[in-house]
Amino acid sequence: MYLMISINLFYIIMNVLLKWKDLFYLEKSKKYFRNIFYFLNKELSLGKNFYPNKRFIFNAFRFTEFDKLKVVILGQDPYYGYNQANGLAFSVNIGVRIPPSLKNIYKELYYSFLNFNMPSHGYLYNWAKQGVFLLNSILTVEAGKANSHSHIGWQRFTDIVIYFISKYKNNVVFLLWGNYAQKKINLINLNKHYVLTSSHPSPMSANISFLGCNHFIKANKFLVNKNINPIDWVL
């Protein structure tokens, strides 16, 4: 119900929204959104830490402009280790050990593109600036506790984000890896966008269908066919 209420608001403002600020303008005054930050501030007052730092929570929106968005890669929640999370799904800060899931993403790229050299870091800023929107469904996590902020309202916000992209963009490639991400498919207009699914790149599931999925090749082929510049996946 909450999603439909927010969606209905979109129809009464203008035909096309081209900036993230339009989305934030609609959501920031809502009680659920305010409650998220009430919760985070309370956690800090109790001496609890969460990741990423508050100033990095919306880096995915900051680094990938709405009008340049070409590909969406959907994660679940941020890494929960010290200095890992930087606001971009699957990405970690330079100097931080590359997580296993990202190693498998690099492995898939290595076998897909002859010019892809295994990076020595896990910072995916270069993808984000080219139009790869690296969105976690849950944007914060308590230190050391995976999925600990799944109840505070982020999923309501990011569901609206996915619908917003689907409604006001065309020819976006959605890469949905794993069952959790694939549950979001009902928010996407399949007549306008290209959705690719596989197992998650986690070591526990990558061999099921992620490794060898050729999603990065397929994504670029789709973009080229739509006269959109492809992504340079080299980091």
Coordinates of C-alpha atoms in Angstrom, one line a residue, residues 9-102:
L9 CA 2.3 11.1 -6.2
F10 CA 4.6 10.7 -9.1
Y11 CA 1.8 11.1 -11.6
I12 CA 0.7 14.5 -10.4
I13 CA 4.0 16.4 -10.6
M14 CA 5.3 16.2 -14.2
N15 CA 5.7 13.8 -17.0
V16 CA 9.4 13.3 -16.7
L17 CA 11.7 13.6 -13.6
L18 CA 15.3 13.9 -14.5
K19 CA 17.1 14.4 -11.2
W20 CA 17.4 12.4 -8.0
K21 CA 16.5 15.6 -6.1
D22 CA 12.9 15.2 -7.4
L23 CA 12.7 11.8 -5.8
F24 CA 14.3 12.9 -2.5
Y25 CA 12.0 15.9 -2.5
L26 CA 9.0 13.6 -2.5
E27 CA 10.3 11.2 0.2
K28 CA 12.3 13.3 2.7
S29 CA 9.3 14.8 4.4
K30 CA 7.5 11.4 4.9
K31 CA 7.4 10.0 8.4
Y32 CA 9.1 6.7 7.4
F33 CA 12.1 8.5 5.9
R34 CA 12.5 10.8 9.0
N35 CA 12.2 7.7 11.2
I36 CA 15.2 6.1 9.5
F37 CA 17.4 8.9 10.6
Y38 CA 15.8 9.1 14.0
F39 CA 16.8 5.5 14.4
L40 CA 20.4 6.1 13.1
N41 CA 20.9 9.1 15.4
K42 CA 19.6 7.1 18.4
E43 CA 22.0 4.3 17.6
L44 CA 24.9 6.7 17.6
S45 CA 23.7 8.2 20.9
L46 CA 23.8 4.7 22.4
G47 CA 27.4 4.3 21.3
K48 CA 26.6 1.9 18.4
N49 CA 28.4 2.2 15.1
F50 CA 26.9 1.7 11.6
Y51 CA 28.3 1.6 8.1
P52 CA 28.8 3.4 5.9
N53 CA 29.4 6.7 7.6
K54 CA 26.4 9.0 7.4
R55 CA 28.0 11.2 4.8
F56 CA 28.5 8.3 2.4
I57 CA 25.0 6.7 2.7
F58 CA 23.8 8.2 -0.5
N59 CA 27.0 7.9 -2.6
A60 CA 25.3 5.7 -5.2
F61 CA 23.0 8.7 -6.0
R62 CA 25.8 11.2 -5.7
F63 CA 28.1 9.4 -8.1
T64 CA 25.6 8.2 -10.7
E65 CA 23.5 11.0 -12.0
F66 CA 19.9 10.0 -12.9
D67 CA 20.1 11.2 -16.5
K68 CA 23.3 9.2 -17.1
L69 CA 22.1 6.0 -15.5
K70 CA 22.5 2.9 -17.8
V71 CA 22.8 -0.2 -15.6
V72 CA 21.5 -1.1 -12.1
I73 CA 23.4 -3.6 -10.0
L74 CA 21.3 -4.4 -6.9
G75 CA 22.9 -5.6 -3.6
Q76 CA 21.3 -6.4 -0.3
D77 CA 23.0 -4.4 2.5
P78 CA 26.5 -2.9 3.0
Y79 CA 29.5 -4.7 4.2
Y80 CA 29.6 -4.6 8.0
G81 CA 33.4 -4.5 8.6
Y82 CA 35.3 -1.4 9.6
N83 CA 36.0 0.9 6.7
Q84 CA 34.6 -1.4 4.1
A85 CA 31.3 0.1 3.0
N86 CA 31.4 3.3 1.0
G87 CA 27.8 3.7 -0.2
L88 CA 28.2 1.7 -3.4
A89 CA 26.9 -1.9 -3.6
F90 CA 29.7 -4.5 -3.7
S91 CA 32.3 -1.8 -3.5
V92 CA 34.9 -1.3 -0.8
N93 CA 37.4 1.5 -0.1
I94 CA 40.9 1.4 -1.6
G95 CA 43.2 -0.4 0.8
V96 CA 40.5 -2.7 2.0
R97 CA 40.8 -6.4 1.1
I98 CA 38.5 -7.3 -1.8
P99 CA 35.5 -9.3 -0.5
P100 CA 34.8 -12.8 -1.9
S101 CA 31.7 -11.8 -3.9
L102 CA 33.5 -9.0 -5.6

